[in-house]
XYZ file of C-alpha atoms in Angstrom:
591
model
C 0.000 0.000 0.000
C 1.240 3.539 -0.973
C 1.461 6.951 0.465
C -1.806 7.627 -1.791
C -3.727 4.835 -0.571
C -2.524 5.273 3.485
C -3.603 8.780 3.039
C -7.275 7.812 1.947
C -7.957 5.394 4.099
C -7.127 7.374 7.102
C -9.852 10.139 5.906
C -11.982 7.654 4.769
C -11.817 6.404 8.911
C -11.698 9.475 9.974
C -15.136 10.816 7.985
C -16.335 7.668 8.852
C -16.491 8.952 12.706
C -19.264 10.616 14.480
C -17.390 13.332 15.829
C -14.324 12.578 14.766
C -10.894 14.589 17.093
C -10.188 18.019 15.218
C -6.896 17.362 15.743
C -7.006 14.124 13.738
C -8.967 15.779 11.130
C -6.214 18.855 11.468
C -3.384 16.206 10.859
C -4.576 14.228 8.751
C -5.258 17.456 6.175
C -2.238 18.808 6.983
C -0.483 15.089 5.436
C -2.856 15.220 2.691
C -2.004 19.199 1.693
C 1.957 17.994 1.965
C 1.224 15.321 -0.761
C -0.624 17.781 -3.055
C 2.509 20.200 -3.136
C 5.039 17.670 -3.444
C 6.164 16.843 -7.230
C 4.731 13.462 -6.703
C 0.964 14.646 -6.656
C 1.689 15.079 -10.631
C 2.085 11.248 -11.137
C -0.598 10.183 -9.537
C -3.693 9.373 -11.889
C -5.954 11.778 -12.920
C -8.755 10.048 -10.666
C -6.621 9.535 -7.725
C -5.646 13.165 -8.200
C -9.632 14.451 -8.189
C -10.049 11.899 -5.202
C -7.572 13.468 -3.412
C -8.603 16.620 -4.002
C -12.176 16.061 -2.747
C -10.961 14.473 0.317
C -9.567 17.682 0.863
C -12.396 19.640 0.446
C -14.309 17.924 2.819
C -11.811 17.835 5.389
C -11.679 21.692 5.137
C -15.188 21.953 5.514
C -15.834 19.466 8.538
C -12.486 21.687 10.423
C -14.259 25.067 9.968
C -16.892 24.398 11.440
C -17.912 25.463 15.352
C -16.418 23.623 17.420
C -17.954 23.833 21.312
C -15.243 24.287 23.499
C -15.426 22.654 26.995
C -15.241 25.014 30.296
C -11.641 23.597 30.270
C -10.395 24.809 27.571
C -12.382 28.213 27.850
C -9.439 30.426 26.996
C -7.435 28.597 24.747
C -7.815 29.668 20.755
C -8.275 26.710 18.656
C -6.668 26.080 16.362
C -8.531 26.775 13.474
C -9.800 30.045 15.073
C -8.381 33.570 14.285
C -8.577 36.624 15.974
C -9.456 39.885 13.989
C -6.179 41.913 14.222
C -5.741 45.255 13.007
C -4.409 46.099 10.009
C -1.508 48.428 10.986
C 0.649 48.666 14.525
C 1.031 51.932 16.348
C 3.644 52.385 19.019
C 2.521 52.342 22.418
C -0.405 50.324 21.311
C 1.435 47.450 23.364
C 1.297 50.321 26.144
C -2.869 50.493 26.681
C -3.333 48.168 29.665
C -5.424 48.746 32.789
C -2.134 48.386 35.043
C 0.953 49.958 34.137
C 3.947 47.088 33.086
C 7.627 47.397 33.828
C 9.482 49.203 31.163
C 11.872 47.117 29.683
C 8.800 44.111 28.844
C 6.796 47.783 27.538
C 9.813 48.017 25.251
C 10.308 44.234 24.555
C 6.182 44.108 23.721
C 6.463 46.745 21.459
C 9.536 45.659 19.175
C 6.746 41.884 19.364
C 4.066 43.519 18.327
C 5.617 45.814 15.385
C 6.980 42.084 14.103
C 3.915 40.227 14.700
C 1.574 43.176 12.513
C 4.493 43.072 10.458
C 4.228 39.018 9.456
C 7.939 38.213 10.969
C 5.888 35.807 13.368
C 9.264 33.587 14.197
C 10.669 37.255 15.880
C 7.907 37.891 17.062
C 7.314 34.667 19.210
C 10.815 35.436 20.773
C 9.911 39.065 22.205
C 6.927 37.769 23.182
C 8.985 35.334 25.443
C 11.200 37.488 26.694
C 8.186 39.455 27.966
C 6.299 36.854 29.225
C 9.514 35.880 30.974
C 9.228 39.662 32.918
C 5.546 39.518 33.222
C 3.918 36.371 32.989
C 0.686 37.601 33.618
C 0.544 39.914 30.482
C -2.635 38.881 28.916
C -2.311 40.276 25.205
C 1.538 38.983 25.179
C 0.575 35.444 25.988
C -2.520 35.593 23.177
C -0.242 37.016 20.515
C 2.330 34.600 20.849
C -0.228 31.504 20.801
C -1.357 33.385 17.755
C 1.883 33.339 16.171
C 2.696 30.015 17.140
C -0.992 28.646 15.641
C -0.135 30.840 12.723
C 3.037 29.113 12.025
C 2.229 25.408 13.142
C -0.632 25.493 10.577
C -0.229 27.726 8.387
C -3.881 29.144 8.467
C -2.402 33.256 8.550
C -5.794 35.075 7.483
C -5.278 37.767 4.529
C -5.290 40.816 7.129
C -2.652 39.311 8.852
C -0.071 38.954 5.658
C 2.966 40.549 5.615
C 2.480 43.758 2.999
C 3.903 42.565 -0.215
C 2.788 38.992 0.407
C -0.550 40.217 0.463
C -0.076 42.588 -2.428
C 0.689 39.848 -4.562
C -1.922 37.274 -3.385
C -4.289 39.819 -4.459
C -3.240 39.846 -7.622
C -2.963 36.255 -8.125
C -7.142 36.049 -7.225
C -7.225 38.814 -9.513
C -5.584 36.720 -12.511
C -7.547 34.019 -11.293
C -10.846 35.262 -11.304
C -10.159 35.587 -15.123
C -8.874 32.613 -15.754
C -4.905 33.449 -16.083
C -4.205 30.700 -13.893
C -0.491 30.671 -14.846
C -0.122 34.165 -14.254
C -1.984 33.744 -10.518
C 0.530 30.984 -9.858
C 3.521 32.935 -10.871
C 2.077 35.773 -8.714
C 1.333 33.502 -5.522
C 4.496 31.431 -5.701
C 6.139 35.719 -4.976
C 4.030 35.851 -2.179
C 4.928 32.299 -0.724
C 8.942 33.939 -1.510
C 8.460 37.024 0.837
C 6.416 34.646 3.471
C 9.635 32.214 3.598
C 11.789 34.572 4.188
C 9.874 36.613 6.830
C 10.301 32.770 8.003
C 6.741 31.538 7.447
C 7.167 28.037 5.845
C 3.650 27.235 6.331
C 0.928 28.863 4.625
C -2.647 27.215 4.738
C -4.520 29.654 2.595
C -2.068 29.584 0.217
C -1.052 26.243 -0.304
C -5.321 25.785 -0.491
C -5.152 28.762 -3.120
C -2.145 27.067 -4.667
C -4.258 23.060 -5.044
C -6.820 25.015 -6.550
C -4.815 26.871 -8.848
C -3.226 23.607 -9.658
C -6.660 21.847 -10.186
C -7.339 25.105 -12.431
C -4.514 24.346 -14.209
C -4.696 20.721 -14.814
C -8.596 20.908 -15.492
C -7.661 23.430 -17.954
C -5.349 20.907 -19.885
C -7.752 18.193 -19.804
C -10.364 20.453 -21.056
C -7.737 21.566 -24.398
C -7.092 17.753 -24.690
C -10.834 17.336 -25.527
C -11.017 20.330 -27.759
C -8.320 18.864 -29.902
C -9.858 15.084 -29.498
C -12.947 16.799 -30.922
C -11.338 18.433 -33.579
C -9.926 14.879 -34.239
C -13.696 13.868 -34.873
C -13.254 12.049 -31.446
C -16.544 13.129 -30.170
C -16.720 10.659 -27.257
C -13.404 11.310 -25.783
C -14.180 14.644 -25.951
C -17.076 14.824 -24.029
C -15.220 12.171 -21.379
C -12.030 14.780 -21.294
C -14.390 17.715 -20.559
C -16.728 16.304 -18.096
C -13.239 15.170 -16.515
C -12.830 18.681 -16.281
C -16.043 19.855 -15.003
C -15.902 17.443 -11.882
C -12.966 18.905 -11.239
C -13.791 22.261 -10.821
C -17.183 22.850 -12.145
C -16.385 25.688 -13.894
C -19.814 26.440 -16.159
C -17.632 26.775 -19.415
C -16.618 22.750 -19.542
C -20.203 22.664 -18.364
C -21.646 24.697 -21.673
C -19.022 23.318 -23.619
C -20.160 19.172 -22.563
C -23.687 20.163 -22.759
C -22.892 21.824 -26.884
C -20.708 18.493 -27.344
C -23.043 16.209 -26.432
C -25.803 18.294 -28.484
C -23.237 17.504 -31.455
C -23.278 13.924 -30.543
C -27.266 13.920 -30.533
C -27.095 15.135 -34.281
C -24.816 12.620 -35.551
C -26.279 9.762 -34.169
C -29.970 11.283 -35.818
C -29.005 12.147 -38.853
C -27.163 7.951 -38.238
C -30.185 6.527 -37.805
C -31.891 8.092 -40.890
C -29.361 6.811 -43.191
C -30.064 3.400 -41.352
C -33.649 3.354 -42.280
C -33.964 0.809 -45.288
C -36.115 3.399 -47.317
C -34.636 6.432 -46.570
C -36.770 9.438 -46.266
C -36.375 12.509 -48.403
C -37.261 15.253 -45.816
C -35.096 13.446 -43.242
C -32.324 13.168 -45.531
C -32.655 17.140 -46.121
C -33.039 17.558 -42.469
C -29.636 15.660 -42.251
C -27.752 17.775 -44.313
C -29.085 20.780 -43.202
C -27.665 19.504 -39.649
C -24.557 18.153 -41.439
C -23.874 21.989 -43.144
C -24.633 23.536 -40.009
C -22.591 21.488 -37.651
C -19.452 22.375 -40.172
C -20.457 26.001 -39.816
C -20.505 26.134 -36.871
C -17.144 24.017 -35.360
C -15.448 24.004 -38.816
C -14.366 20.841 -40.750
C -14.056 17.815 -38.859
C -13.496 13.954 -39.626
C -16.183 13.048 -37.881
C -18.579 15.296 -39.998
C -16.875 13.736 -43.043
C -17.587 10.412 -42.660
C -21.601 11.042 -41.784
C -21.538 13.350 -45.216
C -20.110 10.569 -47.174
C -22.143 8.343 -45.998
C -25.237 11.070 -46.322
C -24.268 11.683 -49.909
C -24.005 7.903 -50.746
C -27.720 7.815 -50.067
C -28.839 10.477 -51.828
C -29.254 9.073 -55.187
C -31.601 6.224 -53.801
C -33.608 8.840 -51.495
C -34.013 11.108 -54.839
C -35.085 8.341 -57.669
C -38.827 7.866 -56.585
C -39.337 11.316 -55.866
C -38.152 12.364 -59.649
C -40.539 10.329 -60.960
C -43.128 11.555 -58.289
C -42.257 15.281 -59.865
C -42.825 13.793 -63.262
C -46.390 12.109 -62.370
C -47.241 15.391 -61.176
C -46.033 17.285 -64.079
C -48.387 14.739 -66.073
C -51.710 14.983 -64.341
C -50.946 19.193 -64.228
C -51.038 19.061 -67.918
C -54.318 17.023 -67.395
C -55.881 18.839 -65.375
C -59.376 20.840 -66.349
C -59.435 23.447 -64.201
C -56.377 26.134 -63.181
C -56.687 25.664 -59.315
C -55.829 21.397 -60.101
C -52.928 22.766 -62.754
C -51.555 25.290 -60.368
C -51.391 23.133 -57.374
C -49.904 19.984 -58.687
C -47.114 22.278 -60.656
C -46.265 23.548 -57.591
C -46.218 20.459 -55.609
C -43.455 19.341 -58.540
C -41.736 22.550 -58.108
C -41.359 22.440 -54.745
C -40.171 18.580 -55.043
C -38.059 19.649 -57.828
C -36.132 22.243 -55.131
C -36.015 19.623 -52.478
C -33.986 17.456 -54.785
C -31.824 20.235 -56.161
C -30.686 21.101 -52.653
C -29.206 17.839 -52.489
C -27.790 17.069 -56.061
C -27.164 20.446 -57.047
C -26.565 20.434 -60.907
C -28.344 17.756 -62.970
C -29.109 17.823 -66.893
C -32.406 15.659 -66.575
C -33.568 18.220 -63.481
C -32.641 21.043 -65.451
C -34.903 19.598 -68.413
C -37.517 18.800 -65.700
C -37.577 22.214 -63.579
C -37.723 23.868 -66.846
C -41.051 22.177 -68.465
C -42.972 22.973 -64.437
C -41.678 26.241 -64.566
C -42.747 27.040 -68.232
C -46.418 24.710 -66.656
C -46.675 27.475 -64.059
C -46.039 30.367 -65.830
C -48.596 29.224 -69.018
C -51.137 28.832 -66.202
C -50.502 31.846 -64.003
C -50.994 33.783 -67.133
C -54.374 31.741 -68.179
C -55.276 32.884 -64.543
C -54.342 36.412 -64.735
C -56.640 36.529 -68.564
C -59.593 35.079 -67.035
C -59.591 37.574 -64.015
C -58.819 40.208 -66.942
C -61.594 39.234 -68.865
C -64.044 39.148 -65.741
C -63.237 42.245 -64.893
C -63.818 43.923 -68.398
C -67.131 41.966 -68.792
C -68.165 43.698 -65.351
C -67.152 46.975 -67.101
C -69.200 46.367 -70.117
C -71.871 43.801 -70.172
C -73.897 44.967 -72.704
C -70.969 43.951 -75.422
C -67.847 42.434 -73.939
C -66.285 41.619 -77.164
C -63.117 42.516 -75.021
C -63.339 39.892 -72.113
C -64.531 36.817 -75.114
C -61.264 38.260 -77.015
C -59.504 38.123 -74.063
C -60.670 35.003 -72.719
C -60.084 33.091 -76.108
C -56.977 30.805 -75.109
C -57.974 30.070 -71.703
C -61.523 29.026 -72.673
C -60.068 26.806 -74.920
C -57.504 25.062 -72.547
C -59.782 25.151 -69.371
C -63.655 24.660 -70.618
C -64.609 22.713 -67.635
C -62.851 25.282 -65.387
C -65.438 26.695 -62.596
C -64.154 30.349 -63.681
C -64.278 30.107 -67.323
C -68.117 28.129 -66.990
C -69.203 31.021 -65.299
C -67.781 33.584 -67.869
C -68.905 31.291 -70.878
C -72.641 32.064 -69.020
C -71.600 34.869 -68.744
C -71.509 35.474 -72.748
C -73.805 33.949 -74.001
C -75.902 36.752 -75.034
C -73.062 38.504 -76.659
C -72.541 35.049 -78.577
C -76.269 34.948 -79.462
C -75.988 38.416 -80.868
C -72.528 37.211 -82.814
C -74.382 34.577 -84.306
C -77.256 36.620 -85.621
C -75.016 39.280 -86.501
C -72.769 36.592 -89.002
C -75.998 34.956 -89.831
C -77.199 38.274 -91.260
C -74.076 39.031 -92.897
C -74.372 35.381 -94.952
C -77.670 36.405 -95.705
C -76.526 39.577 -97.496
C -74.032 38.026 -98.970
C -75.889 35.849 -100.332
C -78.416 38.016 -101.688
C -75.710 40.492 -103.011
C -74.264 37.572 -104.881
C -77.406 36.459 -106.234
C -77.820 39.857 -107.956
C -74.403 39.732 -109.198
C -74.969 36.469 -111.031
C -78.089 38.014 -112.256
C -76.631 40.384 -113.509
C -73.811 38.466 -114.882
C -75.864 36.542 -116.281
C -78.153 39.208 -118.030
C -74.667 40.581 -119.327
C -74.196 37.645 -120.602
C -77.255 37.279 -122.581
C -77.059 41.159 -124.159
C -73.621 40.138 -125.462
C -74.943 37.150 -126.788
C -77.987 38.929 -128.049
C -75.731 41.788 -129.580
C -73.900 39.486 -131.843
C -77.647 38.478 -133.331
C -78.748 41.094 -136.103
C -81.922 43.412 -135.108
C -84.285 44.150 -136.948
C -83.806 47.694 -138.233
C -86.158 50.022 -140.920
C -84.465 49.457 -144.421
C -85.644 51.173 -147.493
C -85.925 48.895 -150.389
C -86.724 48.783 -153.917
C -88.819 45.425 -155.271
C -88.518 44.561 -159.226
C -91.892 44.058 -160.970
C -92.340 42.410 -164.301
C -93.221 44.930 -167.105
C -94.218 45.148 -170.792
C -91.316 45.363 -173.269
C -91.728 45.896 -176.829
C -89.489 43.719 -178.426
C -89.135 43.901 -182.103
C -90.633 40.346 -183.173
C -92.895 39.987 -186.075
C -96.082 40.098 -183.895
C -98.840 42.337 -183.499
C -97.991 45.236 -181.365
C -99.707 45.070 -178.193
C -101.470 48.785 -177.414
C -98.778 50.323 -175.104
C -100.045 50.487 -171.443
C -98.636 52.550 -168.385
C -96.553 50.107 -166.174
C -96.435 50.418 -162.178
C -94.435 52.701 -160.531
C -91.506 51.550 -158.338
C -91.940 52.506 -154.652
C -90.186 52.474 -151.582
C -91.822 50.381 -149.483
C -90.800 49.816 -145.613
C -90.070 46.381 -144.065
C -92.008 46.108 -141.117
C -90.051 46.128 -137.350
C -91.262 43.003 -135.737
C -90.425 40.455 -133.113
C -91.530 37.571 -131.744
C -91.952 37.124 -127.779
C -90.161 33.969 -126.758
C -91.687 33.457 -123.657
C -94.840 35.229 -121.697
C -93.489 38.300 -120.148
C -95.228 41.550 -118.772
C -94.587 44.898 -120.722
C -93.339 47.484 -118.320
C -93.568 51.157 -117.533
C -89.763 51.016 -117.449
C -86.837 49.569 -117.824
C -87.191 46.708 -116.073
C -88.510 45.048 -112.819
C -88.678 48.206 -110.722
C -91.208 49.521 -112.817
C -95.440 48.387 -112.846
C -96.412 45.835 -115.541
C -98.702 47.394 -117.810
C -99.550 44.708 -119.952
C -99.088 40.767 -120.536
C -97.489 39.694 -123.958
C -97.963 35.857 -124.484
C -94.956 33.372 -125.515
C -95.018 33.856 -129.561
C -97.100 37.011 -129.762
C -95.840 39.374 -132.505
C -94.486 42.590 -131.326
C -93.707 45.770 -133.345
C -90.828 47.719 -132.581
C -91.386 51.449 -131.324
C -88.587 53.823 -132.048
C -86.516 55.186 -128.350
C -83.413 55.700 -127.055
C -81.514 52.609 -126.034
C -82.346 52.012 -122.082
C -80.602 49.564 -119.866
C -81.577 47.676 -116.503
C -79.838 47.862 -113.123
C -78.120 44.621 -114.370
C -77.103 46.123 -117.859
C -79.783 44.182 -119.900
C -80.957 46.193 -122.903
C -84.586 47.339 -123.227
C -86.325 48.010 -126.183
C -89.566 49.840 -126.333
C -92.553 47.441 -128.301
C -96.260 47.122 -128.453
C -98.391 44.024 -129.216
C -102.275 44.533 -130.190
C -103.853 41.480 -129.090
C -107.475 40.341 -130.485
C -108.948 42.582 -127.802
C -106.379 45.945 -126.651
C -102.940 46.869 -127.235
C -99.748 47.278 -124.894
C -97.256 49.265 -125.435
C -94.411 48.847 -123.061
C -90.888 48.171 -122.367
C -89.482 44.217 -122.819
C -85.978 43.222 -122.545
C -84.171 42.581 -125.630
C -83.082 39.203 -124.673
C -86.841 37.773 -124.456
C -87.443 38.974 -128.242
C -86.652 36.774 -131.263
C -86.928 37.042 -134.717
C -90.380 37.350 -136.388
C -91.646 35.132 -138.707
C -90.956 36.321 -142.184
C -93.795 35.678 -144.837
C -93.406 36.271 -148.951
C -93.630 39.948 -150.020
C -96.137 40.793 -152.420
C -95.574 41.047 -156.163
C -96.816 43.174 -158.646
C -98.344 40.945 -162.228
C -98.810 42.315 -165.537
């Protein structure tokens, strides 16, 4: 059994006691604080250290507390117990007594008591001797030298009772403590433990305490960089293990925030573990993992740890994204389906958003490209079939009684989405105006087709007075007709008595027609004017002399008049319904 393990087991008795001897307890501290400071407190373990340590602790806090002193020992000063002195000397302060002292232990008490406020306790103890050796009664002589004697036995000197400098520096070294310079606080106590030693004060409680704690500082310090760098390393575990070392050490609430953020970090990796464990891996969990991936590495920087979940996270990817690509492409499908703009919009934008989910984790991709390109091009042919039927809505509302604008308008989107709630109520909407279309085109035909009826007519009625004008009319002609006459001729007859022979004459041809079918003589040239008379198919007509008239259609008129058995007309026909008239033999003169 070592040192270590004699040490422990004598506190561990000791503790173990009811009320154990504070004298034990003092000596037994005293033992364990001597260990601590020697060099071979460093290679001890790291647990035997902290053990030690503790053990410490509680033996400190079990010694200061009241402790009831019997009738006994009335007016002795425990040990542990410290008298408030004050914090500079004044000669003749040894001097204020209630009876007067001889005057050499006056002198001798003074030189004591300028060395005891002064820290040079060893001195001091000797002048306070020497006094006590002339007075022995001398109250405030005898309790300063058990003072300085309790002071140097065990070391427990309280801060007011320092020597100047010594103090002076031990408040620096909290100081640099406080902030955590613990090498700096060390450096500045180990000055004041100088100027103690030689004042001749080998033994200083506080300090050495201040000193273990420093040292635990220290040490706790270095464990805690160790597990910084192990988690740098990407070894998370030994991390946390290194730093919670730390925090039982001193419990310091930095290793505290720091093992709780570790462990946090631990937490994520093992979630983002068990997703990629899952034998269908989930898309949003796989996002969710690299989000926590990308912001663990923004946060504490690159690590290997981080590394090997991303490789693993990136390995998976490809599996995680096949079903929903062709989930984006169903969707694309039954958008381009879909009868009304709501259905189009919504599934579009279900791919879309599918479409970014997958991006975020494969980045650049030809075939997404492709993809995100034909739902983006969906949307925006939608959003604008959308934004026309609102347009036209709102311009039928501004003018019901013909919206020619809003059916204009509303041409492409009608046609796309017929079924569409929207564009049912704006095809009710229009009906009337389509009605009125209708009759509108329907009157238009009708026109047209009457206006080309009358062109053919009249085409045709050109037709016939060009075909008619390369017929000869029948035109007054003066003519001369030979009649036979007596001729003497010089023949061995009788000569006839001479008689008078006929005159020649002019005698006019008549100017006659023949109807070639039943038509009515008119006022006028032609159907706009009244009928004044009927003229049957083959009825002989005479021709009247006028000036050539024509028709709306161009036909030629010619001005006639047929005497029936009973009346006569006189009117206008066209020229195409007249033929030729019947010619019969002219008469003859005989002789």
């Amino acid at each position: 059994m070592n040192h270590y393990e004699e040490l422990v087991d004598q506190a561990n008795l000791l503790l173990s006691q009811e009320a154990p001897a504070p004298a034990d307890l003092q000596a037994i501290l005293i033992e364990i604080d001597d260990l601590i400071n020697s060099p071979g407190f460093q290679e001890l373990a790291n647990e035997e250290r902290t053990a030690l340590q503790a053990l410490r602790r509680e033996l400190k806090a079990i010694i200061s507390q009241p402790v009831e002193e019997s009738e006994n020992n009335a007016g002795e000063i425990s040990m542990g117990a410290y008298v408030p002195l004050p914090e500079t000397f004044e000669p003749g302060m040894a001097a204020v007594e209630l009876q007067p002292h001889n005057t050499e232990a006056e002198s001798l008490m003074e030189m004591a008591e300028r060395m005891f406020y002064s820290g040079r306790y060893a001195e001091a103890i000797k002048h306070y001797e020497r006094v006590l050796q002339i007075e022995p009664n001398w109250e405030r002589a005898r309790q300063h030298h058990s003072e300085a004697e309790n002071y140097l036995r065990t070391g427990y000197i309280p801060s007011v009772a320092l020597p100047a400098e010594a103090a002076s520096a031990y408040g620096k070294a909290q100081s640099a403590s406080r902030v955590g310079r613990y090498a700096d606080a060390l450096a500045l106590l180990s000055k004041a433990q100088t100027v103690l030693r030689e004042l001749g004060i080998v033994r200083w409680q506080e300090g050495q305490e201040f000193e273990q704690k420093l040292q635990e500082n220290i040490d706790a310090e270095n464990v805690y960089q160790e597990g910084l760098k192990a988690f740098e390393a990407g070894q998370i575990d030994d991390a946390i293990e290194r730093i919670d070392t730390a925090l039982q050490a001193t419990g310091q609430p930095k290793y505290a925030n720091k093992s709780q953020t570790y462990r946090k970090v631990k937490e994520t990796l093992r979630a983002v573990n068990d997703t990629l464990n899952a034998p269908t891996p989930d898309l949003n969990g796989i996002v969710q993992s690299k989000a926590a991936i990308d912001g663990l590495v923004h946060d504490y920087g690159e690590n290997p740890a981080f590394q090997r979940v991303r490789s693993r996270l990136e390995n998976s990817i490809p599996k995680a994204t096949a079903p929903v690509k062709e989930q984006v492409r169903s969707l694309k499908s039954q958008a381009e389906k879909s009868t009304t703009i709501e259905g189009t919009l919504y599934m579009a934008q279900q791919a879309k958003s599918q479409l970014d989910t997958i991006r975020s984790l494969q980045g650049v991709d030809e075939s997404l490209d492709r993809l995100q390109n034909d739902v983006d091009k969906l949307i925006r042919e939608t959003e604008k079939y959308e934004a026309d039927l609102q347009t036209a809505q709102a311009s039928y509302q501004n003018n019901r009684r013909w919206p020619a604008s809003a059916a204009r308008i509303s041409t492409d989107v009608r046609t796309r989405y017929p079924n569409d709630p929207g564009v049912v109520q704006l095809n009710r909407s229009l009906s009337g105006y389509y009605a009125g279309r209708m009759a509108i085109r329907v009157g238009l035909v009708v026109i047209l087709l009457i206006g080309l009826f009358f062109l053919i007519q009249w085409g045709a009625g050109r037709f016939r007075a060009y075909t008619l004008s390369l017929t000869p009319t029948v035109t007054s002609t003066a003519t001369v007709t030979a009649t036979a006459t007596a001729t003497a001729t010089a023949t061995p007859t009788i000569t006839p008595t001479p008689m008078p022979s006929v005159t020649p004459s002019l005698t006019p041809t008549p100017m006659a027609g023949t109807i070639l079918r039943t038509i009515w003589a008119r006022s006028g040239c032609y159907e706009q004017f009244n009928a004044v008379g009927r003229v049957p198919e083959g009825g002989t007509i005479r021709f009247l002399p006028s000036e050539r008239r024509f028709d709306s259609f161009n036909r030629e008129c010619v001005l006639v008049e047929y005497q029936s058995p009973t009346s006569s007309v006189i009117g206008w026909v066209l020229i195409a319904d007249v033929g030729a008239a019947r010619t019969t033999p002219s008469p003859t003169a005989t002789p």
